[in-house]
Amino acid sequence: MTQSLRQPINTLTPEIDEINSGTNILNIASNFTEVTVSMELWDVMQVGDLVELILDGNETQSIARQFVKLDGVGETTVDPFKVAKNLLTVGTHSLRYKMTEKSQIDVPNPDDALIGRSMVLSFRVINDPVVADLKLDITSGAAGFSDSFANLLPANIAVVRGKPGARLHAHGTGKVQIYEAFGSDNTVIEIDADGTCPLTLVKIDQLDIGTSRASIAGDTLSITKENSTEVMISQPVLFGEYKIVTGAASSKFLSYSYNNIGIADGRTETIFSVKLNSSLPGERVSVNMADTLGFLAKTRGVDVANRAIITEHLVDIVDNTAEFSVTSMQAGTFTISIATTFDDSEISQEIEFKSLG
């Protein structure tokens, strides 16, 4: 970030990498020995300025300090602070940055020398082994379910990671409904022996019986302990819409839903839901992709996957719809090509698979 784009220090707030996403909770029962505290770089930084990390407002004894320096391209910078977790006791705490101009560091009244303080980061420290190392990753981009195309169930897949055997509660808000909970927005889950629990997240666009949930904003998935309402970790759920097919392929294909962001763990599905304009008896959808990717026929089971050994896969067409899933052991961007066995029209879509966070 160049100096001209930086904001004043008093508009910025520190962050702790180890705080659970979507919360202000730091669990010191998790498997780390120190926490990383960082903040965006601010304006009017000079080489040699003193930067201190202040815990609980105690400016007479900072818990870490460093001096502004130049990075490899000549911009002023500071490193993230590393703080031993034994300095953070159970309870409520605050952190802020304090910067003193280099020429004023040793003046008698330090308040006269103060360039500025950051905003305060308030957080709560807990020590709870049950929810230690809790993490949450979610694919994105799935369109919504409509009973006009009842054979298709596009979905985002969430992977909850934590202590094997831990019983937790998953809560969907906004349009998020959980397939494993029979379409409810919450369910008790248990972390498997391998430390994961997958969940299928569905958005309802239209049902004959009607639903008001499809119009509610703020789509999230949150995890609490089994008998608690306090959120331990939370992530936004990013739904999309069916992508209309244009060009020559539109004579065969109407639209499709897909997960544009997948998880590279070798088993978490990225789901394709395809709508066709028409199909003939015996016609099937043909899927071509890299042979390093895994292929699954239509299924809602999210905890198994087959490694692909061929590059072409055939999918049944039911009422002019077809659905399949793709998995990857490898992070990266891959192209999925879709056609039918009786037609040369083809659509292609890239998917980015990301490593677990």
XYZ file of C-alpha atoms in Angstrom:
357
model
C 0.000 0.000 0.000
C 1.527 3.328 -1.049
C 1.757 6.186 1.426
C -0.795 8.281 -0.517
C -3.511 5.630 -0.128
C -3.093 5.151 3.613
C -5.607 6.282 6.227
C -4.938 8.086 9.539
C -3.988 5.724 12.350
C -6.993 6.763 14.441
C -9.366 5.306 11.814
C -7.809 1.822 11.834
C -8.375 -1.182 14.115
C -5.920 -4.022 14.864
C -6.818 -7.613 14.018
C -5.837 -10.915 15.637
C -5.390 -13.731 13.119
C -6.373 -16.422 15.605
C -9.765 -14.933 16.516
C -12.566 -17.137 15.203
C -14.143 -15.780 12.028
C -17.265 -13.689 12.587
C -16.726 -13.420 16.357
C -14.647 -11.532 18.923
C -13.556 -14.781 20.625
C -9.970 -15.965 21.048
C -9.781 -19.541 22.323
C -6.422 -20.140 23.995
C -7.178 -23.870 24.176
C -6.421 -23.954 20.435
C -3.127 -25.260 19.118
C -0.976 -22.124 18.979
C 1.660 -20.654 21.267
C 1.413 -17.025 20.155
C -1.062 -14.780 18.406
C -0.413 -12.524 15.442
C -1.648 -8.926 15.705
C -1.578 -6.733 12.615
C -3.177 -3.607 11.202
C -3.334 -1.731 7.922
C -0.446 0.699 7.419
C -1.271 4.329 8.134
C -0.209 7.715 6.789
C 2.574 10.017 8.079
C 4.809 7.058 9.018
C 8.527 7.870 9.223
C 11.471 5.526 9.517
C 12.399 5.344 13.207
C 8.934 6.138 14.615
C 8.143 3.987 17.646
C 5.144 1.663 17.373
C 3.828 -0.034 20.543
C 1.106 -2.583 21.164
C -1.043 -1.603 24.139
C -3.003 -4.218 26.091
C -6.012 -3.140 28.169
C -5.089 0.545 27.956
C -1.815 0.166 29.908
C 0.376 2.639 28.002
C 3.061 2.680 30.696
C 4.034 -0.887 29.823
C 3.438 -1.955 26.221
C 3.492 -5.700 25.521
C 5.458 -5.321 22.270
C 7.282 -2.575 20.413
C 9.125 -1.970 17.150
C 10.289 0.871 14.904
C 8.996 1.889 11.496
C 11.324 0.735 8.713
C 11.473 0.604 4.907
C 10.296 -2.424 2.961
C 11.896 -3.807 -0.216
C 10.386 -1.123 -2.449
C 11.162 1.807 -0.165
C 7.771 2.167 1.535
C 7.502 2.647 5.291
C 6.216 -0.433 7.089
C 5.998 -2.356 10.347
C 5.798 -6.092 10.959
C 2.852 -7.872 12.561
C 3.264 -8.202 16.327
C 3.727 -11.673 17.839
C 2.242 -12.019 21.329
C 2.654 -15.047 23.581
C -0.787 -16.378 24.415
C 0.098 -16.683 28.107
C -0.157 -12.874 28.253
C -3.858 -13.149 27.403
C -5.827 -14.397 30.371
C -9.429 -15.579 30.274
C -11.769 -12.594 30.175
C -12.370 -9.419 28.178
C -9.406 -7.500 26.763
C -8.522 -4.693 24.389
C -5.602 -3.979 22.054
C -4.561 -0.855 20.205
C -1.524 0.527 18.342
C 0.296 3.610 19.645
C 2.822 5.506 17.487
C 5.324 8.123 18.677
C 7.316 10.327 16.284
C 10.997 9.359 16.218
C 12.257 12.833 17.218
C 9.952 12.914 20.247
C 10.412 9.450 21.735
C 12.414 10.633 24.741
C 10.651 13.904 25.520
C 9.628 14.377 29.204
C 5.892 14.362 28.535
C 5.152 11.510 26.121
C 1.599 12.747 25.468
C 3.101 15.816 23.764
C 5.008 13.545 21.411
C 2.158 11.210 20.510
C 1.318 11.073 16.821
C -1.751 8.959 17.420
C -3.487 5.840 18.625
C -5.461 3.324 16.632
C -9.019 2.379 17.388
C -9.487 -0.279 20.071
C -9.951 -3.964 19.282
C -12.148 -5.484 21.988
C -12.191 -9.274 22.311
C -12.921 -12.057 24.750
C -10.483 -14.822 25.690
C -11.839 -18.271 26.510
C -10.141 -21.573 27.326
C -12.479 -24.243 25.956
C -11.022 -27.505 24.565
C -14.409 -28.576 23.164
C -14.289 -25.858 20.503
C -10.506 -25.645 20.167
C -9.184 -25.195 16.617
C -12.698 -24.779 15.219
C -12.608 -23.780 11.536
C -15.194 -23.285 8.810
C -14.832 -23.322 5.008
C -17.728 -22.934 2.535
C -17.959 -23.255 -1.237
C -19.840 -20.464 -2.986
C -21.973 -19.558 -5.968
C -24.875 -22.049 -5.881
C -28.239 -20.883 -7.192
C -31.474 -21.531 -5.342
C -33.878 -24.462 -5.346
C -37.144 -24.141 -7.263
C -39.824 -26.797 -7.509
C -40.134 -25.860 -11.180
C -36.931 -27.923 -11.536
C -37.451 -30.373 -8.700
C -34.696 -32.758 -9.881
C -32.003 -30.167 -9.202
C -30.712 -29.215 -5.779
C -27.846 -26.722 -6.190
C -26.039 -26.134 -2.925
C -22.957 -24.721 -1.250
C -20.996 -27.220 0.838
C -19.623 -26.214 4.247
C -16.826 -28.098 5.986
C -16.744 -27.661 9.769
C -13.440 -28.723 11.341
C -12.768 -29.267 15.021
C -12.172 -31.755 17.791
C -13.347 -35.287 16.814
C -16.511 -36.211 18.694
C -17.412 -32.627 19.595
C -21.169 -31.995 19.431
C -22.018 -28.563 18.081
C -25.025 -26.705 16.690
C -25.126 -25.281 13.158
C -27.378 -22.267 12.536
C -28.291 -20.819 9.145
C -29.534 -17.244 8.887
C -31.033 -15.345 5.972
C -31.754 -17.756 3.113
C -29.536 -20.581 4.431
C -31.253 -23.920 4.946
C -29.398 -27.127 5.862
C -30.134 -30.177 3.726
C -29.021 -32.618 6.440
C -31.589 -31.013 8.758
C -34.377 -31.815 6.267
C -34.519 -28.199 5.121
C -34.477 -26.598 8.569
C -32.139 -23.700 9.321
C -30.420 -25.378 12.287
C -29.262 -28.784 13.455
C -26.994 -30.500 15.975
C -23.827 -31.838 14.341
C -20.971 -34.053 15.503
C -17.387 -33.763 14.298
C -16.292 -37.022 12.654
C -13.236 -39.039 13.657
C -11.219 -37.325 10.914
C -11.968 -33.913 12.451
C -14.538 -32.739 9.878
C -18.291 -32.467 9.435
C -19.689 -31.507 5.993
C -23.010 -29.678 5.615
C -25.090 -29.019 2.481
C -26.427 -25.438 2.392
C -29.464 -24.740 0.209
C -31.244 -21.519 -0.763
C -34.971 -21.796 -1.479
C -35.986 -19.572 -4.399
C -39.512 -20.901 -4.908
C -41.867 -23.527 -3.483
C -45.530 -24.127 -4.190
C -46.250 -23.680 -0.481
C -44.391 -20.368 -0.508
C -41.555 -19.159 1.688
C -40.560 -15.815 3.134
C -37.007 -16.939 3.891
C -35.813 -16.382 0.323
C -36.151 -12.604 0.759
C -34.257 -12.298 4.050
C -30.841 -10.647 3.867
C -27.680 -11.719 5.697
C -26.925 -15.282 4.604
C -24.574 -16.855 7.153
C -23.699 -20.161 8.761
C -22.805 -19.976 12.450
C -21.588 -22.671 14.827
C -22.325 -22.711 18.563
C -21.803 -25.308 21.268
C -24.662 -27.797 21.507
C -26.571 -26.057 24.305
C -25.444 -22.487 23.784
C -26.436 -19.473 21.713
C -22.964 -17.880 21.733
C -21.437 -18.034 18.263
C -18.038 -19.753 18.201
C -17.389 -19.209 14.477
C -19.381 -17.748 11.601
C -18.978 -17.286 7.840
C -21.088 -15.626 5.142
C -22.753 -18.003 2.669
C -22.435 -16.636 -0.866
C -25.239 -17.842 -3.110
C -25.542 -17.014 -6.789
C -28.053 -17.357 -9.626
C -28.391 -19.667 -12.608
C -26.049 -18.529 -15.386
C -27.909 -18.049 -18.675
C -26.231 -19.785 -21.622
C -25.601 -17.535 -24.632
C -24.197 -18.083 -28.094
C -24.370 -21.288 -30.088
C -24.747 -23.492 -26.997
C -28.026 -21.769 -26.077
C -29.821 -23.922 -28.654
C -29.273 -26.898 -26.336
C -28.595 -25.477 -22.865
C -30.807 -23.034 -20.990
C -28.773 -22.238 -17.846
C -26.659 -23.768 -15.098
C -25.700 -23.284 -11.471
C -22.226 -24.077 -10.162
C -19.917 -23.442 -7.214
C -17.323 -20.961 -8.448
C -15.172 -21.507 -5.343
C -14.474 -25.080 -4.240
C -12.449 -26.678 -1.456
C -9.354 -28.674 -2.402
C -9.666 -31.524 0.094
C -10.434 -34.305 -2.370
C -13.993 -34.927 -1.218
C -15.981 -31.704 -0.819
C -18.278 -31.380 -3.823
C -18.654 -28.462 -6.179
C -22.133 -28.995 -7.576
C -23.236 -28.388 -11.174
C -26.989 -28.139 -11.865
C -27.804 -27.949 -15.579
C -31.058 -26.973 -17.317
C -31.534 -27.962 -20.963
C -33.960 -26.557 -23.506
C -34.748 -30.048 -24.765
C -33.382 -33.590 -24.907
C -33.958 -36.790 -26.832
C -34.557 -40.294 -25.453
C -31.215 -41.824 -24.501
C -29.340 -38.516 -24.689
C -26.948 -37.840 -21.800
C -24.783 -34.960 -20.619
C -21.065 -35.375 -21.256
C -18.588 -33.798 -18.833
C -14.935 -33.304 -19.776
C -12.311 -32.163 -17.284
C -8.785 -32.812 -16.027
C -8.230 -36.405 -14.931
C -6.809 -35.154 -11.625
C -10.301 -34.096 -10.619
C -12.843 -36.398 -8.996
C -16.323 -36.979 -10.419
C -19.549 -37.881 -8.620
C -22.905 -38.650 -10.132
C -25.897 -36.838 -8.642
C -25.798 -37.364 -4.879
C -26.378 -35.531 -1.625
C -23.779 -37.560 0.250
C -20.880 -35.170 0.806
C -18.464 -37.377 2.719
C -17.313 -39.722 -0.054
C -15.630 -39.110 -3.395
C -14.217 -41.150 -6.265
C -10.943 -40.189 -7.899
C -11.438 -39.820 -11.628
C -9.363 -42.091 -13.887
C -10.898 -40.891 -17.162
C -11.580 -37.442 -18.534
C -15.140 -37.920 -19.804
C -18.166 -38.662 -17.632
C -21.779 -39.206 -18.615
C -24.734 -37.861 -16.637
C -28.376 -38.872 -16.991
C -30.851 -36.244 -18.174
C -34.132 -36.219 -16.230
C -36.921 -33.874 -17.369
C -34.379 -31.766 -19.266
C -32.135 -31.381 -16.214
C -28.847 -32.954 -15.130
C -26.723 -32.659 -12.002
C -23.239 -33.782 -10.976
C -20.381 -32.806 -8.677
C -16.625 -32.301 -8.983
C -13.955 -32.664 -6.311
C -10.253 -31.868 -6.209
C -7.278 -32.885 -4.098
C -5.306 -30.038 -5.651
C -5.682 -26.269 -5.285
C -5.915 -24.366 -8.553
C -8.264 -23.311 -11.344
C -9.788 -25.972 -13.603
C -12.035 -25.871 -16.677
C -15.180 -28.005 -16.790
C -16.697 -28.541 -20.273
C -20.298 -29.701 -20.667
C -22.012 -31.037 -23.775
C -24.519 -33.774 -24.634
C -24.017 -37.048 -26.431
C -26.312 -36.056 -29.329
C -25.238 -32.461 -29.877
C -21.981 -30.552 -30.506
C -23.022 -27.532 -28.411
C -20.705 -27.040 -25.436
C -20.430 -24.772 -22.424
C -17.263 -24.337 -20.347
C -16.780 -22.974 -16.861
C -13.723 -22.442 -14.667
C -13.751 -23.398 -10.973
C -11.164 -22.249 -8.444
C -10.395 -24.821 -5.746
C -8.848 -23.341 -2.609
C -6.947 -25.101 0.141
C -8.652 -25.339 3.510
C -8.099 -22.132 5.455
